[in-house]
Amino acid sequence: MNRYSIYKGLQKPLVYRGFKGKFIGWGIGFLIMGLVGGGLLGALTNMYLGGLITIMSIAGGLTFTFYRQKEGLHDKTRNKGAFIHSVHLKKNYAQRSS
């Protein structure tokens, strides 16, 4: 009987230029938004203003993405302390008439 090893992956997120997992998509989104927004602004008003807005929006978006990535891949609420949920149940027994 032949045995074949099964590749199960590395169980690590995809990394591209320092961005991991879903933040790669965020970075691409900010790049596209900056290019489209700056291009439209440059076409409608001033080329230099459009170029400046493009550079600022891409840099700001990638910086935001980088700092959000430091918090982790998943948004988790980390509460400290013990939480007690009170239960207000009424004991109501209905009687059936035969």
Coordinates of C-alpha atoms in Angstrom, one line a residue:
M1 CA 0.0 0.0 0.0
N2 CA 1.4 3.4 -1.0
R3 CA 1.3 6.3 1.5
Y4 CA 1.1 9.8 0.4
S5 CA 1.7 12.8 2.7
I6 CA -1.1 15.3 2.9
Y7 CA -0.1 19.0 2.8
K8 CA -2.2 20.8 5.4
G9 CA -0.7 24.2 4.9
L10 CA 1.5 26.3 7.1
Q11 CA -1.4 27.6 9.2
K12 CA 0.0 31.1 8.9
P13 CA -1.6 34.1 7.2
L14 CA -0.5 35.2 3.8
V15 CA 2.1 38.0 4.1
Y16 CA 3.0 40.6 1.4
R17 CA 5.3 43.5 2.1
G18 CA 4.5 43.5 5.8
F19 CA 0.8 43.2 5.4
K20 CA -0.9 40.0 6.6
G21 CA -4.1 38.3 5.7
K22 CA -7.1 40.6 5.2
F23 CA -5.0 43.7 5.5
I24 CA -3.5 43.0 2.1
G25 CA -7.0 43.7 0.7
W26 CA -7.3 46.8 2.8
G27 CA -4.0 48.1 1.5
I28 CA -5.1 47.5 -2.1
G29 CA -8.4 49.2 -1.4
F30 CA -6.7 52.3 -0.1
L31 CA -4.3 52.4 -3.1
I32 CA -7.2 52.2 -5.5
M33 CA -9.3 54.8 -3.6
G34 CA -6.4 57.1 -3.5
L35 CA -5.6 56.8 -7.2
V36 CA -9.2 57.2 -8.3
G37 CA -10.0 60.0 -5.9
G38 CA -6.8 61.9 -6.6
G39 CA -7.2 61.4 -10.4
L40 CA -10.8 62.7 -10.3
L41 CA -9.8 65.7 -8.2
G42 CA -6.8 66.3 -10.5
A43 CA -9.0 66.1 -13.6
L44 CA -11.7 68.4 -12.1
T45 CA -9.6 71.0 -10.4
N46 CA -5.8 71.1 -10.4
M47 CA -3.3 68.5 -11.4
Y48 CA -0.9 69.3 -8.5
L49 CA -3.7 69.3 -6.0
G50 CA -4.9 65.9 -7.3
G51 CA -1.3 64.5 -7.1
L52 CA -0.9 65.8 -3.5
I53 CA -4.3 64.3 -2.4
T54 CA -3.3 61.0 -4.1
I55 CA -0.1 60.8 -2.2
M56 CA -1.6 61.9 1.1
S57 CA -4.6 59.5 0.9
I58 CA -2.5 56.5 -0.1
A59 CA 0.1 57.2 2.7
G60 CA -2.7 57.8 5.2
G61 CA -4.6 54.7 4.2
L62 CA -1.5 52.4 4.3
T63 CA -0.5 53.9 7.7
F64 CA -4.0 53.3 9.1
T65 CA -3.9 49.7 7.7
F66 CA -0.5 49.1 9.3
Y67 CA -1.5 50.3 12.7
R68 CA -4.8 48.4 12.6
Q69 CA -2.9 45.3 11.7
K70 CA -0.9 45.6 15.0
E71 CA -4.2 44.9 16.9
G72 CA -4.4 41.5 15.3
L73 CA -6.2 39.8 12.4
H74 CA -9.5 39.5 14.1
D75 CA -11.5 42.1 15.9
K76 CA -11.9 40.8 19.4
T77 CA -13.4 42.6 22.4
R78 CA -11.1 42.0 25.3
N79 CA -13.0 42.7 28.5
K80 CA -11.4 42.4 31.9
G81 CA -13.4 41.3 34.9
A82 CA -16.2 39.0 35.8
F83 CA -19.6 39.6 34.3
I84 CA -22.7 38.3 36.1
H85 CA -25.9 38.1 34.1
S86 CA -29.0 38.2 36.3
V87 CA -31.8 35.8 35.4
H88 CA -35.3 37.0 35.9
L89 CA -37.4 34.0 35.2
K90 CA -41.0 33.8 36.5
K91 CA -42.2 30.5 37.8
N92 CA -45.6 30.3 36.2
Y93 CA -47.2 26.9 36.1
A94 CA -50.4 26.9 34.1
Q95 CA -53.0 24.4 35.3
R96 CA -55.0 22.5 32.7
S97 CA -58.6 21.8 33.3
S98 CA -59.7 18.4 32.3

